[in-house]
CSV table of C-alpha atoms (C1' of nucleotides) in Angstrom, one decimal:
chain,number,residue,atom,x,y,z
A,1,MET,CA,71.4,222.1,12.5
A,2,ALA,CA,71.8,220.3,15.7
A,3,ARG,CA,75.0,220.7,17.6
A,4,THR,CA,77.1,217.8,16.7
A,5,GLN,CA,80.7,218.6,17.4
A,6,GLY,CA,83.0,220.7,19.5
A,7,SER,CA,80.9,220.9,22.6
A,8,HIS,CA,82.6,219.3,25.6
A,9,SER,CA,79.7,217.1,26.5
A,10,ASP,CA,79.9,216.1,30.1
A,11,ILE,CA,76.8,214.2,29.5
A,12,THR,CA,78.0,212.0,26.7
A,13,GLY,CA,79.9,209.7,29.0
A,14,PRO,CA,76.9,208.9,31.2
A,15,ARG,CA,74.7,208.6,28.2
A,16,ILE,CA,77.0,206.0,26.7
A,17,ARG,CA,77.0,204.0,29.8
A,18,LYS,CA,73.3,204.2,30.2
A,19,ALA,CA,72.7,203.0,26.6
A,20,ALA,CA,75.3,200.3,27.0
A,21,LEU,CA,73.6,199.1,30.2
A,22,ALA,CA,70.2,198.9,28.6
A,23,LEU,CA,71.5,197.1,25.4
A,24,PHE,CA,73.7,194.7,27.3
A,25,ALA,CA,70.9,193.8,29.5
A,26,ARG,CA,68.4,193.2,26.7
A,27,HIS,CA,70.6,191.5,24.1
A,28,GLY,CA,73.8,190.4,26.0
A,29,TYR,CA,77.2,191.9,25.8
A,30,ALA,CA,78.4,189.8,22.9
A,31,ALA,CA,75.4,190.5,20.8
A,32,VAL,CA,75.6,194.3,21.1
A,33,SER,CA,77.9,196.3,18.8
A,34,MET,CA,79.6,199.5,19.5
A,35,ARG,CA,77.7,201.0,16.6
A,36,GLN,CA,74.4,200.1,18.2
A,37,ILE,CA,75.4,201.9,21.4
A,38,ALA,CA,76.6,204.9,19.5
A,39,PHE,CA,73.4,205.0,17.5
A,40,GLU,CA,71.4,205.0,20.8
A,41,VAL,CA,73.4,208.0,22.0
A,42,GLY,CA,73.1,209.7,18.7
A,43,VAL,CA,76.8,209.7,17.9
A,44,GLN,CA,79.3,207.9,15.6
A,45,ALA,CA,81.0,204.7,16.8
A,46,GLY,CA,84.4,206.4,16.9
A,47,ALA,CA,83.2,208.9,19.5
A,48,LEU,CA,82.7,206.2,22.1
A,49,TYR,CA,86.5,205.8,22.3
A,50,ASN,CA,86.8,209.2,23.9
A,51,TYR,CA,85.1,207.6,26.9
A,52,THR,CA,86.2,204.0,27.0
A,53,PRO,CA,89.5,202.4,25.9
A,54,ASP,CA,87.5,199.5,24.5
A,55,LYS,CA,84.3,197.5,24.7
A,56,GLN,CA,85.5,195.3,27.5
A,57,SER,CA,86.2,198.2,29.8
A,58,LEU,CA,82.7,199.5,29.2
A,59,LEU,CA,81.3,196.3,30.5
A,60,TYR,CA,83.7,196.1,33.4
A,61,ARG,CA,83.0,199.6,34.5
A,62,LEU,CA,79.2,199.0,34.6
A,63,MET,CA,79.6,195.9,36.7
A,64,HIS,CA,82.2,197.4,39.0
A,65,GLU,CA,80.1,200.5,39.7
A,66,HIS,CA,77.1,198.4,40.4
A,67,MET,CA,78.9,196.2,42.9
A,68,GLN,CA,80.4,199.3,44.6
A,69,ASP,CA,77.0,200.8,44.9
A,70,LEU,CA,75.6,197.7,46.3
A,71,LEU,CA,78.3,197.4,49.0
A,72,SER,CA,78.3,201.0,50.0
A,73,ALA,CA,74.5,201.2,50.1
A,74,TYR,CA,74.4,198.2,52.5
A,75,ASP,CA,77.2,199.7,54.6
A,76,GLU,CA,75.1,202.9,55.0
A,77,LEU,CA,72.4,200.9,56.7
A,78,GLU,CA,72.8,200.7,60.5
A,79,GLN,CA,72.6,197.0,61.1
A,80,SER,CA,70.7,195.7,64.0
A,81,ALA,CA,72.6,193.8,66.6
A,82,ASP,CA,69.8,191.3,66.7
A,83,ALA,CA,70.5,188.6,64.1
A,84,SER,CA,66.9,188.1,63.2
A,85,GLN,CA,66.3,191.8,62.8
A,86,ALA,CA,69.5,192.1,60.7
A,87,LEU,CA,68.3,189.2,58.5
A,88,ARG,CA,65.0,190.8,57.9
A,89,GLN,CA,66.8,194.0,57.1
A,90,PHE,CA,69.0,192.2,54.6
A,91,VAL,CA,66.1,190.6,52.9
A,92,GLY,CA,64.3,193.9,52.5
A,93,PHE,CA,67.4,195.7,51.4
A,94,HIS,CA,68.4,193.1,48.9
A,95,ILE,CA,65.0,192.9,47.3
A,96,ARG,CA,64.5,196.6,47.0
A,97,PHE,CA,68.0,197.5,45.9
A,98,HIS,CA,68.0,194.8,43.2
A,99,LEU,CA,64.5,195.6,41.9
A,100,GLU,CA,65.5,199.2,41.5
A,101,ARG,CA,68.3,198.2,39.2
A,102,PRO,CA,67.1,195.3,37.0
A,103,ASP,CA,69.5,196.0,34.2
A,104,GLU,CA,72.6,196.3,36.4
A,105,VAL,CA,71.7,193.1,38.2
A,106,PHE,CA,71.1,191.2,35.1
A,107,ILE,CA,74.4,192.2,33.6
A,108,ALA,CA,76.4,191.7,36.8
A,109,TYR,CA,75.6,188.1,36.9
A,110,MET,CA,75.0,187.1,33.3
A,111,GLU,CA,78.0,188.7,31.7
A,112,LEU,CA,80.7,187.5,34.2
A,113,ARG,CA,82.0,185.1,31.6
A,114,ASN,CA,82.6,188.0,29.1
A,115,LEU,CA,85.1,189.6,31.5
A,116,THR,CA,88.8,189.2,31.1
A,117,PRO,CA,90.2,187.0,33.9
A,118,GLU,CA,91.6,189.9,35.8
A,119,ASN,CA,88.4,191.9,35.6
A,120,PHE,CA,86.5,188.8,36.5
A,121,SER,CA,88.5,188.3,39.7
A,122,GLU,CA,87.8,191.8,40.8
A,123,ILE,CA,84.1,191.6,40.4
A,124,GLU,CA,84.0,188.2,41.9
A,125,ALA,CA,85.8,189.5,45.0
A,126,LEU,CA,83.2,192.2,45.4
A,127,ARG,CA,80.4,189.7,45.1
A,128,ARG,CA,81.9,187.5,47.7
A,129,LYS,CA,82.3,190.5,50.0
A,130,TYR,CA,78.6,191.0,49.8
A,131,GLU,CA,77.8,187.4,50.4
A,132,ASP,CA,80.0,187.5,53.4
A,133,THR,CA,77.9,190.2,55.0
A,134,LEU,CA,74.9,187.8,54.9
A,135,GLU,CA,76.9,184.9,56.1
A,136,ALA,CA,78.0,187.0,59.1
A,137,ILE,CA,74.4,187.5,60.0
A,138,LEU,CA,73.6,183.9,59.7
A,139,SER,CA,76.6,182.8,61.7
A,140,ARG,CA,75.9,185.3,64.4
A,141,GLY,CA,72.3,184.0,64.8
A,142,GLN,CA,73.5,180.5,64.7
A,143,GLU,CA,75.9,181.0,67.5
A,144,GLY,CA,73.3,183.0,69.4
A,145,GLY,CA,70.9,180.1,69.1
A,146,VAL,CA,68.2,182.1,67.3
A,147,PHE,CA,68.9,180.3,64.0
A,148,ASP,CA,69.3,176.6,63.3
A,149,ILE,CA,71.3,176.3,60.2
A,150,ALA,CA,73.1,173.1,59.1
A,151,ASP,CA,75.6,174.9,56.8
A,152,THR,CA,75.8,178.7,56.9
A,153,LYS,CA,77.7,178.8,53.6
A,154,ILE,CA,75.1,176.9,51.7
A,155,ALA,CA,72.3,178.8,53.5
A,156,THR,CA,73.9,182.1,52.4
A,157,LEU,CA,73.9,181.0,48.8
A,158,ALA,CA,70.5,179.5,49.0
A,159,VAL,CA,69.0,182.7,50.5
A,160,ILE,CA,70.6,185.0,47.9
A,161,ALA,CA,69.6,182.7,45.1
A,162,MET,CA,66.1,182.7,46.3
A,163,LEU,CA,65.9,186.4,46.6
A,164,ASN,CA,67.5,186.9,43.2
A,165,GLY,CA,64.6,184.9,41.8
A,166,VAL,CA,62.3,187.8,42.5
A,167,MET,CA,63.7,189.6,39.5
A,168,THR,CA,62.7,187.0,37.1
A,169,TRP,CA,59.0,187.6,37.7
A,170,TYR,CA,58.4,190.8,39.7
A,171,ARG,CA,56.8,193.6,37.7
A,172,ALA,CA,55.8,197.0,39.2
A,173,GLY,CA,52.1,197.3,39.2
A,174,GLY,CA,51.6,193.5,39.2
A,175,ARG,CA,49.6,191.3,41.5
A,176,LEU,CA,51.8,192.1,44.5
A,177,SER,CA,53.1,195.3,45.9
A,178,LEU,CA,56.7,195.6,46.9
A,179,ASP,CA,55.8,195.5,50.5
A,180,GLU,CA,53.9,192.3,50.0
A,181,VAL,CA,56.8,190.7,48.1
A,182,GLU,CA,59.1,191.6,50.9
A,183,GLN,CA,56.8,190.2,53.5
A,184,VAL,CA,56.3,186.9,51.7
A,185,TYR,CA,60.0,186.4,51.1
A,186,TRP,CA,60.8,187.3,54.7
A,187,ASP,CA,58.3,184.7,55.8
A,188,ILE,CA,60.0,182.1,53.7
A,189,VAL,CA,63.5,183.1,54.7
A,190,ARG,CA,62.8,183.4,58.4
A,191,ARG,CA,61.3,180.0,58.7
A,192,SER,CA,64.0,178.4,56.6
A,193,VAL,CA,66.7,179.4,59.2
A,194,SER,CA,64.8,179.7,62.4
A,195,ALA,CA,65.5,177.5,65.4
B,1,MET,CA,94.4,160.0,5.2
B,2,ALA,CA,91.5,160.3,7.5
B,3,ARG,CA,88.1,159.7,6.1
B,4,THR,CA,86.7,163.1,5.5
B,5,GLN,CA,83.9,162.7,3.0
B,6,GLY,CA,81.2,160.5,1.6
B,7,SER,CA,80.5,158.5,4.8
B,8,HIS,CA,77.0,159.1,6.0
B,9,SER,CA,78.0,159.9,9.5
B,10,ASP,CA,75.1,159.2,11.8
B,11,ILE,CA,77.4,160.5,14.5
B,12,THR,CA,78.1,163.9,13.1
B,13,GLY,CA,74.7,165.3,14.1
B,14,PRO,CA,75.1,164.4,17.8
B,15,ARG,CA,78.7,165.5,17.8
B,16,ILE,CA,77.7,168.9,16.5
B,17,ARG,CA,75.0,169.3,19.1
B,18,LYS,CA,77.5,168.2,21.8
B,19,ALA,CA,80.1,170.7,20.7
B,20,ALA,CA,77.6,173.5,20.4
B,21,LEU,CA,76.3,172.7,23.8
B,22,ALA,CA,79.7,172.9,25.4
B,23,LEU,CA,80.7,176.1,23.6
B,24,PHE,CA,77.4,177.9,24.1
B,25,ALA,CA,77.6,177.1,27.8
B,26,ARG,CA,81.2,178.3,28.2
B,27,HIS,CA,81.2,181.4,26.0
B,28,GLY,CA,77.5,182.2,25.3
B,29,TYR,CA,75.5,181.7,22.1
B,30,ALA,CA,76.3,185.1,20.6
B,31,ALA,CA,80.0,184.7,21.2
B,32,VAL,CA,80.4,181.3,19.5
B,33,SER,CA,80.8,181.1,15.8
B,34,MET,CA,79.7,178.3,13.5
B,35,ARG,CA,83.3,177.9,12.6
B,36,GLN,CA,84.3,177.2,16.2
B,37,ILE,CA,81.7,174.5,16.4
B,38,ALA,CA,82.8,173.0,13.2
B,39,PHE,CA,86.4,173.0,14.3
B,40,GLU,CA,85.5,171.2,17.5
B,41,VAL,CA,83.7,168.5,15.4
B,42,GLY,CA,86.6,168.3,13.0
B,43,VAL,CA,84.6,169.5,10.0
B,44,GLN,CA,84.2,172.6,7.8
B,45,ALA,CA,81.6,175.2,8.7
B,46,GLY,CA,79.5,174.5,5.7
B,47,ALA,CA,78.9,170.9,6.8
B,48,LEU,CA,77.0,172.0,9.8
B,49,TYR,CA,74.1,173.1,7.5
B,50,ASN,CA,73.4,169.4,6.7
B,51,TYR,CA,72.2,169.1,10.3
B,52,THR,CA,70.7,172.5,11.1
B,53,PRO,CA,69.0,175.1,9.0
B,54,ASP,CA,70.8,177.8,10.9
B,55,LYS,CA,72.5,178.7,14.1
B,56,GLN,CA,69.3,179.8,15.8
B,57,SER,CA,67.7,176.3,15.3
B,58,LEU,CA,70.8,174.7,16.8
B,59,LEU,CA,70.2,176.7,20.0
B,60,TYR,CA,66.5,176.1,20.0
B,61,ARG,CA,66.9,172.3,19.6
B,62,LEU,CA,69.3,172.1,22.5
B,63,MET,CA,67.0,173.9,24.8
B,64,HIS,CA,63.9,172.1,23.6
B,65,GLU,CA,65.4,168.7,24.1
B,66,HIS,CA,66.6,169.6,27.5
B,67,MET,CA,63.1,170.8,28.6
B,68,GLN,CA,61.5,167.7,27.2
B,69,ASP,CA,64.0,165.5,29.0
B,70,LEU,CA,63.3,167.3,32.2
B,71,LEU,CA,59.5,166.9,32.0
B,72,SER,CA,59.6,163.3,30.9
B,73,ALA,CA,62.1,162.4,33.5
B,74,TYR,CA,59.9,163.9,36.2
B,75,ASP,CA,56.8,162.2,34.8
B,76,GLU,CA,58.5,158.8,35.1
B,77,LEU,CA,58.8,159.3,38.8
B,78,GLU,CA,55.9,157.8,40.7
B,79,GLN,CA,54.9,160.7,42.8
B,80,SER,CA,53.9,160.2,46.4
B,81,ALA,CA,50.4,161.0,47.4
B,82,ASP,CA,51.8,162.7,50.5
B,83,ALA,CA,52.6,166.3,49.7
B,84,SER,CA,55.5,166.4,52.0
B,85,GLN,CA,57.0,163.3,50.5
B,86,ALA,CA,56.3,164.6,47.0
B,87,LEU,CA,58.1,167.8,47.8
B,88,ARG,CA,61.1,166.0,49.2
B,89,GLN,CA,61.1,163.9,46.0
B,90,PHE,CA,60.9,167.0,43.9
B,91,VAL,CA,63.9,168.6,45.7
B,92,GLY,CA,66.0,165.5,45.2
B,93,PHE,CA,65.0,165.1,41.6
B,94,HIS,CA,65.6,168.7,40.7
B,95,ILE,CA,69.0,168.9,42.3
B,96,ARG,CA,70.2,165.7,40.8
B,97,PHE,CA,68.8,166.1,37.4
B,98,HIS,CA,70.2,169.6,37.0
B,99,LEU,CA,73.6,168.8,38.5
B,100,GLU,CA,73.9,166.0,35.9
B,101,ARG,CA,73.4,168.5,33.1
B,102,PRO,CA,75.2,171.7,34.0
B,103,ASP,CA,75.7,172.9,30.4
B,104,GLU,CA,72.1,172.3,29.3
B,105,VAL,CA,70.8,174.0,32.4
B,106,PHE,CA,73.1,177.0,32.0
B,107,ILE,CA,72.0,177.5,28.4
B,108,ALA,CA,68.3,176.9,29.0
B,109,TYR,CA,68.1,179.9,31.2
B,110,MET,CA,70.9,182.2,30.0
B,111,GLU,CA,70.2,182.1,26.3
B,112,LEU,CA,66.5,182.6,26.4
B,113,ARG,CA,66.9,186.1,25.1
B,114,ASN,CA,68.7,184.8,22.0
B,115,LEU,CA,65.7,182.9,20.9
B,116,THR,CA,63.3,184.2,18.3
B,117,PRO,CA,60.0,185.2,19.8
B,118,GLU,CA,58.3,182.1,18.6
B,119,ASN,CA,61.0,179.8,19.9
B,120,PHE,CA,61.0,181.7,23.1
B,121,SER,CA,57.3,181.1,23.7
B,122,GLU,CA,57.7,177.4,23.2
B,123,ILE,CA,60.5,177.0,25.6
B,124,GLU,CA,58.8,179.3,28.1
B,125,ALA,CA,55.7,177.1,28.0
B,126,LEU,CA,57.7,174.0,28.8
B,127,ARG,CA,59.4,175.8,31.7
B,128,ARG,CA,56.0,176.9,33.1
B,129,LYS,CA,54.7,173.4,32.8
B,130,TYR,CA,57.6,172.2,35.0
B,131,GLU,CA,57.0,174.9,37.5
B,132,ASP,CA,53.3,173.9,37.6
B,133,THR,CA,54.2,170.5,38.8
B,134,LEU,CA,55.9,172.0,41.8
B,135,GLU,CA,53.1,174.4,42.5
B,136,ALA,CA,50.6,171.5,42.4
B,137,ILE,CA,52.5,169.9,45.2
B,138,LEU,CA,52.6,173.0,47.2
B,139,SER,CA,48.9,173.7,46.7
B,140,ARG,CA,48.0,170.1,47.6
B,141,GLY,CA,50.0,170.4,50.8
B,142,GLN,CA,48.5,173.8,51.6
B,143,GLU,CA,45.0,172.5,51.2
B,144,GLY,CA,45.8,169.4,53.2
B,145,GLY,CA,47.1,171.6,56.0
B,146,VAL,CA,50.7,170.1,56.0
B,147,PHE,CA,52.1,173.3,54.5
B,148,ASP,CA,51.6,176.9,55.5
B,149,ILE,CA,52.3,179.0,52.5
B,150,ALA,CA,51.3,182.6,52.0
B,151,ASP,CA,51.5,182.5,48.2
B,152,THR,CA,52.0,179.3,46.4
B,153,LYS,CA,53.0,181.0,43.1
B,154,ILE,CA,55.8,182.9,44.8
B,155,ALA,CA,56.8,179.9,46.9
B,156,THR,CA,57.1,177.9,43.7
B,157,LEU,CA,59.5,180.4,42.1
B,158,ALA,CA,61.4,180.9,45.3
B,159,VAL,CA,62.0,177.2,45.8
B,160,ILE,CA,63.1,176.7,42.2
B,161,ALA,CA,65.4,179.7,42.3
B,162,MET,CA,66.9,178.5,45.5
B,163,LEU,CA,67.5,175.0,44.1
B,164,ASN,CA,69.0,176.4,40.9
B,165,GLY,CA,71.5,178.2,43.0
B,166,VAL,CA,73.2,174.9,43.7
B,167,MET,CA,74.6,174.9,40.3
B,168,THR,CA,76.6,178.1,40.8
B,169,TRP,CA,78.7,176.5,43.5
B,170,TYR,CA,78.4,172.7,43.6
B,171,ARG,CA,81.4,170.8,42.3
B,172,ALA,CA,81.7,167.0,42.4
B,173,GLY,CA,84.4,166.0,44.9
B,174,GLY,CA,83.9,169.2,46.9
B,175,ARG,CA,83.3,169.7,50.5
B,176,LEU,CA,79.8,168.1,50.4
B,177,SER,CA,78.5,165.0,48.8
B,178,LEU,CA,75.4,165.0,46.6
B,179,ASP,CA,73.5,163.3,49.4
B,180,GLU,CA,74.5,166.0,51.9
B,181,VAL,CA,73.6,168.8,49.5
B,182,GLU,CA,70.2,167.2,49.0
B,183,GLN,CA,69.8,166.8,52.7
B,184,VAL,CA,70.7,170.4,53.5
B,185,TYR,CA,68.4,171.9,50.8
B,186,TRP,CA,65.6,169.6,51.8
B,187,ASP,CA,66.0,170.9,55.3
B,188,ILE,CA,65.7,174.5,54.2
B,189,VAL,CA,62.8,173.9,51.8
B,190,ARG,CA,60.9,171.8,54.3
B,191,ARG,CA,61.0,174.4,57.0
B,192,SER,CA,60.2,177.3,54.6
B,193,VAL,CA,56.9,175.8,53.8
B,194,SER,CA,55.9,173.7,56.8
B,195,ALA,CA,52.9,174.5,58.9
C,1,DG,C1',82.7,146.9,-10.6
C,2,DT,C1',79.8,150.4,-11.5
C,3,DT,C1',76.4,153.6,-10.2
C,4,DC,C1',74.1,156.4,-6.9
C,5,DT,C1',73.7,159.5,-3.2
C,6,DA,C1',74.5,161.3,1.2
C,7,DT,C1',78.2,163.9,3.0
C,8,DC,C1',81.9,167.1,3.2
C,9,DT,C1',85.3,170.5,1.3
C,10,DG,C1',86.8,174.8,0.0
C,11,DA,C1',85.9,179.0,-1.7
C,12,DA,C1',83.0,182.7,-2.0
C,13,DC,C1',79.5,186.3,-0.5
C,14,DA,C1',77.8,190.5,1.6
C,15,DA,C1',77.5,192.3,6.0
C,16,DA,C1',79.0,193.5,10.4
C,17,DC,C1',82.6,193.6,13.8
C,18,DG,C1',86.1,196.5,17.1
C,19,DT,C1',89.1,199.9,16.6
C,20,DT,C1',92.0,203.8,14.6
C,21,DC,C1',92.7,208.4,13.0
C,22,DA,C1',93.1,212.6,10.1
C,23,DG,C1',90.3,216.3,9.6
C,24,DA,C1',86.2,219.2,10.7
C,25,DT,C1',83.8,221.8,14.2
C,26,DA,C1',82.1,224.6,18.0
C,27,DC,C1',82.7,226.0,22.5
C,28,DG,C1',85.6,228.4,26.6
C,29,DG,C1',89.1,231.5,27.6
C,30,DT,C1',91.5,235.5,26.4
D,1,DA,C1',87.9,238.7,17.3
D,2,DC,C1',90.9,235.1,17.8
D,3,DC,C1',93.0,231.0,19.4
D,4,DG,C1',93.2,226.6,21.6
D,5,DT,C1',91.4,222.4,22.5
D,6,DA,C1',88.0,219.0,23.6
D,7,DT,C1',84.8,216.6,20.9
D,8,DC,C1',82.8,214.4,17.1
D,9,DT,C1',82.6,212.9,12.1
D,10,DG,C1',83.4,209.9,8.4
D,11,DA,C1',86.0,206.9,6.3
D,12,DA,C1',89.0,203.3,6.5
D,13,DC,C1',91.5,199.0,8.3
D,14,DG,C1',91.7,194.0,8.6
D,15,DT,C1',88.9,190.3,10.7
D,16,DT,C1',85.2,187.7,11.4
D,17,DT,C1',80.4,186.7,10.9
D,18,DG,C1',76.4,183.4,9.1
D,19,DT,C1',75.3,181.2,5.1
D,20,DT,C1',75.4,179.3,0.2
D,21,DC,C1',76.9,176.2,-3.3
D,22,DA,C1',79.4,173.9,-7.1
D,23,DG,C1',82.3,170.2,-7.0
D,24,DA,C1',84.9,166.3,-4.8
D,25,DT,C1',84.6,161.9,-2.4
D,26,DA,C1',83.6,157.6,-0.2
D,27,DG,C1',80.6,154.2,1.3
D,28,DA,C1',76.0,151.6,0.1
D,29,DA,C1',73.4,149.2,-3.2
D,30,DC,C1',73.0,146.3,-7.1
DNA sequence: GTTCTATCTGAACAAACGTTCAGATACGGT
DNA sequence: ACCGTATCTGAACGTTTGTTCAGATAGAAC
């Protein structure tokens, strides 16, 4: 008989979040039931409530942790003083970080509307914080004369949107390697902002 | 007493689709019930089934009609033989067409996963058809030497992703007019592909 | 003015939903 | 060997879900 009760599973919590992540990404938050998540973990639905107060918090935590990871990972990079170098760095970082976490990324921007207003505000603030790091690079280059950008706010959003597009088609082992993808996108981005 | 029955309402069908469109866009397909849609129309849930065999078909039809509209609207444009002109035309068309239909656009690419496999294939084929029109322009310009593009397939997806980003932030009456938005994006696109 | 029929109501269906909780269980500490 | 407690089960709760359908109704056709 498999061990089913009593053991203080330090691993059940992570397993729940992992299962929820995969299911939310594939079917969408609203379309996934607590019972499906529980089944994936190999547990009854009631047991989930030892690890989350409710379904909404499960979603919020996934998104919050992802945004925190994103920001702290970028912070750990030592940014080049040269704006052009910094931009190249950003492009590479963004592509690699996001391609490594397709499920988190998908959720973090498809399930925003399923957050409560308060939760939404917090996630949105983190996202803007990330966007601001890119805009800072663009503004710096603009002032330094290495970039020629009509509107840095729009350019920021345009670049991020473009880079995010990678995730809709990139597949490991496909026609292009990660390095090639990075190179191609850097080519496009560089020229779209260069003086 | 309001007229509630018997009248062959040629308008109920469109009203159902309109309500479904708005609700799906705001809350997501899975989170919207047939009763909510019916309430919005001012009718009982059962009446919806005079106009759609099921909820899934309602979603599919909305997406299919949108993609058809997109393709036929673009076909009606007389495309310039000059690749650069054609690209500019595409950018303007894409931005305007999509900004005029925020709900349809939102659904057409957020609810793909809620389609049955067969329905998904059909919508996906239409989307690829649209993307191919852009790639044709880029390839033409590449061969003619007016563009310098490393990979036209990626460039196609990158441009469309970038343009789609407009819808996440543009609001009528905001800081920029539609003409200005179009101009800024054309600037970015032009430079990202120019020789 | 009667009949016909498309349209809608209102109730019903089984299934699934998120969440709660008393009770069973098995491990860690003693 | 025993206890204490964290963990999980299993059943239950009240709602809501998509969908069906017999019957009511009102406009169209004659």
